[in-house]
mmCIF file of C-alpha atoms in Angstrom:
data_model
loop_
_atom_site.group_PDB
_atom_site.id
_atom_site.type_symbol
_atom_site.label_atom_id
_atom_site.label_comp_id
_atom_site.label_asym_id
_atom_site.label_seq_id
_atom_site.Cartn_x
_atom_site.Cartn_y
_atom_site.Cartn_z
ATOM 1 C CA MET Y 1 34.580 -31.401 55.730
ATOM 2 C CA LEU Y 2 35.415 -27.785 54.962
ATOM 3 C CA PRO Y 3 32.401 -27.151 52.682
ATOM 4 C CA VAL Y 4 30.062 -28.734 55.283
ATOM 5 C CA LEU Y 5 31.484 -26.508 57.990
ATOM 6 C CA ARG Y 6 31.103 -23.419 55.825
ATOM 7 C CA HIS Y 7 27.490 -24.218 55.005
ATOM 8 C CA SER Y 8 26.728 -24.817 58.684
ATOM 9 C CA ILE Y 9 28.181 -21.444 59.632
ATOM 10 C CA SER Y 10 26.195 -19.760 56.852
ATOM 11 C CA LEU Y 11 22.995 -21.478 57.973
ATOM 12 C CA LEU Y 12 23.525 -20.409 61.569
ATOM 13 C CA LEU Y 13 24.162 -16.816 60.495
ATOM 14 C CA GLY Y 14 21.023 -16.884 58.379
ATOM 15 C CA LEU Y 15 18.938 -18.227 61.249
ATOM 16 C CA TRP Y 16 20.384 -15.538 63.506
ATOM 17 C CA CYS Y 17 19.404 -12.887 60.976
ATOM 18 C CA CYS Y 18 15.880 -14.344 60.834
ATOM 19 C CA LEU Y 19 15.359 -14.822 64.536
ATOM 20 C CA ALA Y 20 17.019 -11.647 65.778
ATOM 21 C CA PRO Y 21 14.376 -9.259 64.361
ATOM 22 C CA ALA Y 22 11.565 -11.725 65.131
ATOM 23 C CA ALA Y 23 11.895 -10.973 68.830
ATOM 24 C CA GLU Y 24 11.255 -7.242 68.196
ATOM 25 C CA LEU Y 25 8.287 -7.378 65.875
ATOM 26 C CA PRO Y 26 6.080 -4.288 66.068
ATOM 27 C CA PRO Y 27 2.325 -4.590 66.624
ATOM 28 C CA GLY Y 28 0.424 -5.926 63.624
ATOM 29 C CA VAL Y 29 3.417 -7.775 62.150
ATOM 30 C CA ARG Y 30 3.170 -11.538 62.356
ATOM 31 C CA ALA Y 31 6.557 -12.430 60.924
ATOM 32 C CA PHE Y 32 9.631 -10.794 59.500
ATOM 33 C CA ALA Y 33 12.681 -12.530 57.969
ATOM 34 C CA PHE Y 34 15.879 -11.653 56.153
ATOM 35 C CA ASP Y 35 17.197 -14.474 53.955
ATOM 36 C CA THR Y 36 20.764 -14.261 52.653
ATOM 37 C CA PRO Y 37 23.028 -16.581 50.629
ATOM 38 C CA ARG Y 38 26.443 -17.916 51.709
ATOM 39 C CA ALA Y 39 28.713 -15.244 53.153
ATOM 40 C CA PHE Y 40 31.993 -16.227 51.485
ATOM 41 C CA GLY Y 41 33.622 -17.014 48.143
ATOM 42 C CA TYR Y 42 32.676 -13.864 46.221
ATOM 43 C CA VAL Y 43 34.850 -12.205 43.579
ATOM 44 C CA ILE Y 44 34.502 -9.025 41.547
ATOM 45 C CA GLY Y 45 31.347 -8.949 39.426
ATOM 46 C CA ASP Y 46 29.400 -11.534 41.462
ATOM 47 C CA LEU Y 47 25.678 -11.073 42.094
ATOM 48 C CA ILE Y 48 24.301 -11.322 45.644
ATOM 49 C CA HIS Y 49 20.578 -11.924 46.245
ATOM 50 C CA HIS Y 50 18.743 -10.972 49.420
ATOM 51 C CA ASP Y 51 15.119 -11.701 50.266
ATOM 52 C CA VAL Y 52 13.228 -9.771 52.922
ATOM 53 C CA TRP Y 53 9.732 -10.942 53.694
ATOM 54 C CA ILE Y 54 7.121 -9.569 56.002
ATOM 55 C CA GLU Y 55 3.721 -10.924 57.016
ATOM 56 C CA THR Y 56 1.173 -8.613 58.640
ATOM 57 C CA GLU Y 57 -2.275 -9.131 60.095
ATOM 58 C CA THR Y 58 -3.918 -6.771 57.617
ATOM 59 C CA GLY Y 59 -1.788 -7.757 54.614
ATOM 60 C CA GLN Y 60 -0.715 -4.189 53.918
ATOM 61 C CA GLY Y 61 2.976 -5.097 53.726
ATOM 62 C CA MET Y 62 5.798 -2.623 53.227
ATOM 63 C CA ASP Y 63 5.457 1.069 52.458
ATOM 64 C CA ALA Y 64 6.738 1.593 48.869
ATOM 65 C CA ALA Y 65 8.368 4.890 49.851
ATOM 66 C CA SER Y 66 10.693 3.086 52.260
ATOM 67 C CA LEU Y 67 11.991 0.558 49.724
ATOM 68 C CA PRO Y 68 15.646 0.942 48.712
ATOM 69 C CA ARG Y 69 16.362 2.534 45.342
ATOM 70 C CA GLU Y 70 18.230 0.898 42.489
ATOM 71 C CA GLY Y 71 21.659 2.327 41.728
ATOM 72 C CA TRP Y 72 25.083 2.770 43.266
ATOM 73 C CA ILE Y 73 25.245 2.389 47.043
ATOM 74 C CA ASN Y 74 28.971 3.143 47.294
ATOM 75 C CA ARG Y 75 32.009 2.987 45.027
ATOM 76 C CA TRP Y 76 32.055 -0.830 44.824
ATOM 77 C CA LEU Y 77 28.438 -1.907 45.397
ATOM 78 C CA MET Y 78 25.416 -1.497 43.140
ATOM 79 C CA LEU Y 79 21.804 -2.420 43.801
ATOM 80 C CA ARG Y 80 20.802 -3.721 40.388
ATOM 81 C CA ARG Y 81 17.218 -4.812 40.941
ATOM 82 C CA VAL Y 82 14.419 -4.272 43.471
ATOM 83 C CA ALA Y 83 11.279 -6.382 43.138
ATOM 84 C CA VAL Y 84 8.276 -6.876 45.407
ATOM 85 C CA ARG Y 85 6.167 -10.030 45.336
ATOM 86 C CA ARG Y 86 2.926 -10.532 47.280
ATOM 87 C CA GLU Y 87 1.436 -13.872 48.378
ATOM 88 C CA GLY Y 88 -1.616 -13.407 50.576
ATOM 89 C CA ASN Y 89 -0.635 -11.516 53.705
ATOM 90 C CA ARG Y 90 3.058 -12.077 52.966
ATOM 91 C CA GLN Y 91 5.081 -9.624 50.939
ATOM 92 C CA THR Y 92 8.610 -10.442 49.766
ATOM 93 C CA LEU Y 93 11.231 -7.855 48.849
ATOM 94 C CA GLN Y 94 13.856 -9.269 46.453
ATOM 95 C CA LEU Y 95 17.155 -7.410 46.156
ATOM 96 C CA GLU Y 96 19.994 -8.088 43.724
ATOM 97 C CA TYR Y 97 23.377 -6.555 44.518
ATOM 98 C CA GLN Y 98 26.582 -6.681 42.478
ATOM 99 C CA THR Y 99 30.029 -6.207 43.918
ATOM 100 C CA PHE Y 100 32.801 -4.489 41.994
ATOM 101 C CA TYR Y 101 35.441 -4.653 44.700
ATOM 102 C CA ALA Y 102 38.791 -6.021 43.435
ATOM 103 C CA PRO Y 103 40.695 -7.085 46.553
ATOM 104 C CA LEU Y 104 44.362 -8.060 46.548
ATOM 105 C CA GLU Y 105 43.706 -10.469 49.420
ATOM 106 C CA VAL Y 106 40.722 -12.022 51.182
ATOM 107 C CA LYS Y 107 38.647 -9.215 52.655
ATOM 108 C CA ASN Y 108 35.388 -8.714 54.547
ATOM 109 C CA LEU Y 109 32.865 -6.306 53.091
ATOM 110 C CA THR Y 110 29.474 -5.176 54.365
ATOM 111 C CA ILE Y 111 26.251 -4.440 52.548
ATOM 112 C CA PRO Y 112 24.594 -1.682 54.602
ATOM 113 C CA GLY Y 113 21.183 -2.300 56.132
ATOM 114 C CA PHE Y 114 18.105 -0.101 55.903
ATOM 115 C CA GLU Y 115 14.708 0.481 57.490
ATOM 116 C CA LEU Y 116 11.343 -0.609 56.160
ATOM 117 C CA HIS Y 117 8.081 1.053 57.125
ATOM 118 C CA VAL Y 118 4.901 -0.958 57.593
ATOM 119 C CA ALA Y 119 2.186 0.500 55.396
ATOM 120 C CA GLY Y 120 -0.653 2.065 57.328
ATOM 121 C CA SER Y 121 0.847 1.858 60.848
ATOM 122 C CA GLY Y 122 4.202 3.507 60.107
ATOM 123 C CA GLU Y 123 6.000 0.944 62.287
ATOM 124 C CA ARG Y 124 9.650 0.381 61.376
ATOM 125 C CA LEU Y 125 11.531 -2.818 60.710
ATOM 126 C CA THR Y 126 15.308 -2.855 60.499
ATOM 127 C CA VAL Y 127 17.069 -4.921 57.842
ATOM 128 C CA PRO Y 128 20.547 -5.447 59.338
ATOM 129 C CA ASP Y 129 23.944 -5.041 57.706
ATOM 130 C CA TRP Y 130 25.249 -8.143 55.986
ATOM 131 C CA THR Y 131 28.942 -8.991 55.902
ATOM 132 C CA PHE Y 132 30.534 -11.327 53.419
ATOM 133 C CA THR Y 133 34.021 -12.341 52.334
ATOM 134 C CA THR Y 134 35.467 -11.527 48.951
ATOM 135 C CA ALA Y 135 38.712 -12.802 47.453
ATOM 136 C CA PRO Y 136 40.978 -11.870 44.514
ATOM 137 C CA ILE Y 137 40.551 -13.717 41.267
ATOM 138 C CA ARG Y 138 44.286 -14.599 41.064
ATOM 139 C CA GLU Y 139 47.172 -14.656 43.458
ATOM 140 C CA LEU Y 140 49.928 -12.347 42.231
ATOM 141 C CA SER Y 141 52.603 -13.448 44.675
ATOM 142 C CA VAL Y 142 52.598 -17.037 43.423
ATOM 143 C CA TRP Y 143 53.446 -16.041 39.874
ATOM 144 C CA ARG Y 144 56.061 -13.575 40.974
ATOM 145 C CA ALA Y 145 57.718 -16.229 43.185
ATOM 146 C CA GLU Y 146 58.029 -18.535 40.194
ATOM 147 C CA GLY Y 147 59.635 -15.811 38.106
ATOM 148 C CA LEU Y 148 56.672 -15.497 35.789
ATOM 149 C CA PRO Y 149 55.119 -12.192 34.779
ATOM 150 C CA PRO Y 150 52.075 -11.202 36.845
ATOM 151 C CA MET Y 151 49.928 -11.225 33.761
ATOM 152 C CA ARG Y 152 50.572 -12.869 30.456
ATOM 153 C CA PRO Y 153 49.604 -11.026 27.301
ATOM 154 C CA ASP Y 154 46.376 -11.956 25.602
ATOM 155 C CA ALA Y 155 46.602 -14.517 22.885
ATOM 156 C CA VAL Y 156 46.567 -13.053 19.411
ATOM 157 C CA PRO Y 157 43.328 -14.040 17.699
ATOM 158 C CA ALA Y 158 43.682 -16.208 14.641
ATOM 159 C CA ARG Y 159 43.035 -14.558 11.326
ATOM 160 C CA LEU Y 160 39.773 -15.431 9.727
ATOM 161 C CA PRO Y 161 39.982 -16.808 6.207
ATOM 162 C CA THR Y 162 38.748 -13.984 3.994
ATOM 163 C CA GLU Y 163 40.048 -15.120 0.607
ATOM 164 C CA GLY Y 164 36.796 -16.889 -0.196
ATOM 165 C CA LEU Y 165 34.727 -13.900 0.862
ATOM 166 C CA ALA Y 166 36.845 -11.553 -1.276
ATOM 167 C CA ALA Y 167 36.453 -13.797 -4.301
ATOM 168 C CA ALA Y 168 32.722 -14.094 -3.689
ATOM 169 C CA SER Y 169 32.405 -10.314 -3.337
ATOM 170 C CA ALA Y 170 34.283 -9.799 -6.589
ATOM 171 C CA GLY Y 171 32.070 -12.361 -8.307
ATOM 172 C CA PHE Y 172 28.875 -10.771 -7.043
ATOM 173 C CA GLY Y 173 30.191 -7.356 -8.062
ATOM 174 C CA LEU Y 174 30.897 -8.531 -11.598
ATOM 175 C CA ALA Y 175 27.494 -10.209 -11.796
ATOM 176 C CA ALA Y 176 25.791 -7.011 -10.616
ATOM 177 C CA ALA Y 177 27.763 -4.933 -13.119
ATOM 178 C CA GLY Y 178 26.816 -7.341 -15.910
ATOM 179 C CA ALA Y 179 23.150 -7.235 -14.928
ATOM 180 C CA LEU Y 180 23.260 -3.444 -14.824
ATOM 181 C CA ALA Y 181 24.911 -3.295 -18.262
ATOM 182 C CA TRP Y 182 22.316 -5.719 -19.681
ATOM 183 C CA TRP Y 183 19.480 -3.655 -18.218
ATOM 184 C CA ALA Y 184 21.001 -0.493 -19.684
ATOM 185 C CA TYR Y 185 21.315 -2.245 -23.058
ATOM 186 C CA LEU Y 186 17.692 -3.384 -23.027
ATOM 187 C CA SER Y 187 16.598 0.114 -22.048
ATOM 188 C CA ALA Y 188 18.742 1.573 -24.819
ATOM 189 C CA TRP Y 189 20.621 3.740 -22.376
ATOM 190 C CA LEU Y 190 23.994 2.729 -23.841
ATOM 191 C CA PRO Y 191 25.123 4.988 -26.723
ATOM 192 C CA PHE Y 192 26.427 2.067 -28.841
ATOM 193 C CA ALA Y 193 23.105 0.264 -28.393
ATOM 194 C CA TRP Y 194 20.991 3.068 -29.822
ATOM 195 C CA ARG Y 195 21.421 1.848 -33.410
ATOM 196 C CA GLY Y 196 18.216 0.129 -34.458
ATOM 197 C CA ARG Y 197 16.454 1.125 -31.201
ATOM 198 C CA HIS Y 198 14.183 3.706 -32.800
ATOM 199 C CA PHE Y 199 11.216 3.263 -30.471
ATOM 200 C CA ALA Y 200 13.471 3.719 -27.452
ATOM 201 C CA ALA Y 201 14.405 7.170 -28.773
ATOM 202 C CA ALA Y 202 10.737 7.908 -29.561
ATOM 203 C CA TRP Y 203 9.694 6.868 -26.065
ATOM 204 C CA ARG Y 204 12.189 9.280 -24.495
ATOM 205 C CA GLU Y 205 11.030 12.091 -26.793
ATOM 206 C CA LEU Y 206 7.353 11.416 -25.936
ATOM 207 C CA ARG Y 207 8.156 11.528 -22.237
ATOM 208 C CA ARG Y 208 9.631 14.970 -22.779
ATOM 209 C CA LEU Y 209 6.635 16.147 -24.849
ATOM 210 C CA ARG Y 210 4.127 14.939 -22.247
ATOM 211 C CA ARG Y 211 5.251 17.758 -19.967
ATOM 212 C CA GLN Y 212 3.528 20.167 -22.400
ATOM 213 C CA GLU Y 213 0.100 18.802 -21.361
ATOM 214 C CA ASP Y 214 -1.244 17.671 -24.778
ATOM 215 C CA SER Y 215 -1.070 21.001 -26.581
ATOM 216 C CA ARG Y 216 -1.757 20.918 -30.322
ATOM 217 C CA GLY Y 217 1.905 21.390 -31.135
ATOM 218 C CA ALA Y 218 2.972 18.711 -28.678
ATOM 219 C CA LEU Y 219 0.428 16.249 -30.140
ATOM 220 C CA GLU Y 220 1.702 16.824 -33.683
ATOM 221 C CA SER Y 221 5.298 16.440 -32.523
ATOM 222 C CA GLY Y 222 4.365 13.226 -30.762
ATOM 223 C CA PHE Y 223 2.718 11.754 -33.835
ATOM 224 C CA SER Y 224 5.710 12.780 -35.933
ATOM 225 C CA CYS Y 225 8.356 11.242 -33.741
ATOM 226 C CA LEU Y 226 6.421 7.964 -33.448
ATOM 227 C CA HIS Y 227 5.933 7.903 -37.235
ATOM 228 C CA GLN Y 228 9.655 8.392 -37.672
ATOM 229 C CA ALA Y 229 10.282 5.388 -35.455
ATOM 230 C CA PHE Y 230 8.049 3.231 -37.677
ATOM 231 C CA ASN Y 231 9.703 4.626 -40.834
ATOM 232 C CA ARG Y 232 13.221 3.951 -39.555
ATOM 233 C CA THR Y 233 12.246 0.455 -38.446
ATOM 234 C CA LEU Y 234 10.846 -0.332 -41.889
ATOM 235 C CA GLY Y 235 13.619 1.535 -43.712
ATOM 236 C CA GLU Y 236 11.081 3.585 -45.728
ATOM 237 C CA PRO Y 237 7.908 5.604 -45.042
ATOM 238 C CA LEU Y 238 5.142 3.465 -43.585
ATOM 239 C CA PHE Y 239 1.466 4.245 -44.302
ATOM 240 C CA ILE Y 240 -1.679 2.620 -42.976
ATOM 241 C CA GLU Y 241 -2.106 0.712 -46.225
ATOM 242 C CA GLY Y 242 1.252 -1.008 -45.673
ATOM 243 C CA LEU Y 243 0.652 -2.190 -42.113
ATOM 244 C CA ASP Y 244 -0.209 -5.796 -43.073
ATOM 245 C CA ALA Y 245 3.081 -6.114 -44.966
ATOM 246 C CA PHE Y 246 4.876 -4.455 -42.063
ATOM 247 C CA PHE Y 247 3.534 -7.031 -39.580
ATOM 248 C CA ARG Y 248 4.495 -9.904 -41.897
ATOM 249 C CA GLY Y 249 8.034 -8.579 -42.162
ATOM 250 C CA HIS Y 250 8.275 -7.655 -38.471
ATOM 251 C CA PRO Y 251 6.268 -10.248 -36.518
ATOM 252 C CA ALA Y 252 7.566 -8.910 -33.174
ATOM 253 C CA TYR Y 253 5.073 -6.037 -33.534
ATOM 254 C CA ALA Y 254 2.107 -8.220 -34.545
ATOM 255 C CA PRO Y 255 0.633 -8.411 -30.992
ATOM 256 C CA LEU Y 256 0.273 -4.605 -31.153
ATOM 257 C CA ARG Y 257 -1.566 -4.704 -34.464
ATOM 258 C CA ASN Y 258 -4.809 -3.059 -33.285
ATOM 259 C CA GLU Y 259 -3.103 -0.338 -31.248
ATOM 260 C CA ILE Y 260 -0.741 0.524 -34.119
ATOM 261 C CA ARG Y 261 -3.620 0.644 -36.561
ATOM 262 C CA ASP Y 262 -5.556 2.995 -34.239
ATOM 263 C CA PHE Y 263 -2.487 5.197 -34.034
ATOM 264 C CA PHE Y 264 -2.259 5.508 -37.809
ATOM 265 C CA ARG Y 265 -5.994 6.328 -38.068
ATOM 266 C CA ALA Y 266 -5.705 8.993 -35.376
ATOM 267 C CA SER Y 267 -2.653 10.406 -37.118
ATOM 268 C CA TYR Y 268 -4.598 10.664 -40.379
ATOM 269 C CA GLU Y 269 -7.318 12.649 -38.610
ATOM 270 C CA VAL Y 270 -4.774 15.012 -37.097
ATOM 271 C CA PHE Y 271 -2.794 15.749 -40.241
ATOM 272 C CA PHE Y 272 -5.323 15.191 -43.064
ATOM 273 C CA GLY Y 273 -8.809 15.315 -41.547
ATOM 274 C CA GLU Y 274 -11.270 18.140 -42.013
ATOM 275 C CA GLY Y 275 -12.985 19.219 -38.821
ATOM 276 C CA ALA Y 276 -12.167 15.897 -37.268
ATOM 277 C CA PRO Y 277 -12.808 15.499 -33.513
ATOM 278 C CA ARG Y 278 -9.937 15.353 -31.089
ATOM 279 C CA PRO Y 279 -8.249 12.024 -31.673
ATOM 280 C CA PRO Y 280 -8.446 9.520 -28.819
ATOM 281 C CA PHE Y 281 -4.699 9.201 -29.009
ATOM 282 C CA ASP Y 282 -3.120 11.598 -26.527
ATOM 283 C CA LEU Y 283 0.542 11.826 -25.621
ATOM 284 C CA ARG Y 284 0.183 9.398 -22.704
ATOM 285 C CA ARG Y 285 -1.276 6.721 -25.000
ATOM 286 C CA MET Y 286 1.430 7.351 -27.579
ATOM 287 C CA GLU Y 287 4.055 6.989 -24.859
ATOM 288 C CA ALA Y 288 2.523 3.657 -23.841
ATOM 289 C CA LEU Y 289 2.550 2.477 -27.469
ATOM 290 C CA ALA Y 290 6.171 3.554 -27.890
ATOM 291 C CA ARG Y 291 7.091 1.666 -24.731
ATOM 292 C CA ALA Y 292 5.320 -1.481 -25.977
ATOM 293 C CA CYS Y 293 7.046 -1.163 -29.365
ATOM 294 C CA GLN Y 294 10.358 -0.703 -27.537
ATOM 295 C CA LEU Y 295 9.824 -4.015 -25.751
ATOM 296 C CA ALA Y 296 8.990 -5.647 -29.098
ATOM 297 C CA GLU Y 297 12.031 -3.975 -30.553
ATOM 298 C CA ARG Y 298 14.226 -5.862 -28.088
ATOM 299 C CA ARG Y 299 12.804 -9.213 -29.224
ATOM 300 C CA ARG Y 300 13.407 -8.684 -32.873
ATOM 301 C CA PRO Y 301 16.543 -10.210 -34.459
#
């Protein structure tokens, strides 16, 4: 029976709030109501919603300048949200309050009222104060009477199993280190892996020479260092006449046959030609050939 009685009292209070201002409606206002929820059973942190609706003959509704502002109203009450909704000639003001009062016993609190102005006419409508009951979350005296502490300490959180994550992290770290070492080996960045990686050294030297913007001296140095890479790969000087034998003995370089042959022809024009035109092989092209030979160099036994 108690809940039914409480709801009946709340309904009667709500009807009183709706009917009380209705008897004092200013000219041009057809209806005015203030809808509230139950007035009891609130604790700290609860949200309280109020609806104020007004219906006018012209449909102008409430003056925006008279609407309450969001923010703190006092030390324990905050107006969190203010929204206005229009349906025809009816305009509804929706308010959301939050209480931060922490009572030690059941206590009555009041949300202060305010005035609304009717747009256009300037007539005023009063939204009354609203009183509700708030209660503490726990009863301290009961625990103290039983000899228990007023508040028990928080439970210690259980430790999360991290052994698997640590092992996985170590495994991924080792895999990343291995991949990095393999990449460095393929790129001939490791000192012990330089042996037999002649084109890798030539590629780095050509990259350095390319900063000299294809000067005559830089071109000759580029041809020389790339020739040295071929000579060291073969184990003896390599000339254009010996390229077919070179490709048979080193099939990893066979896909680059035409480019290597063009390089040797251009080199002949540079070092032994008479009035030969500028060779089509510049430092950038030599660098690309050295890089391609470096990749072939990795595939060889």
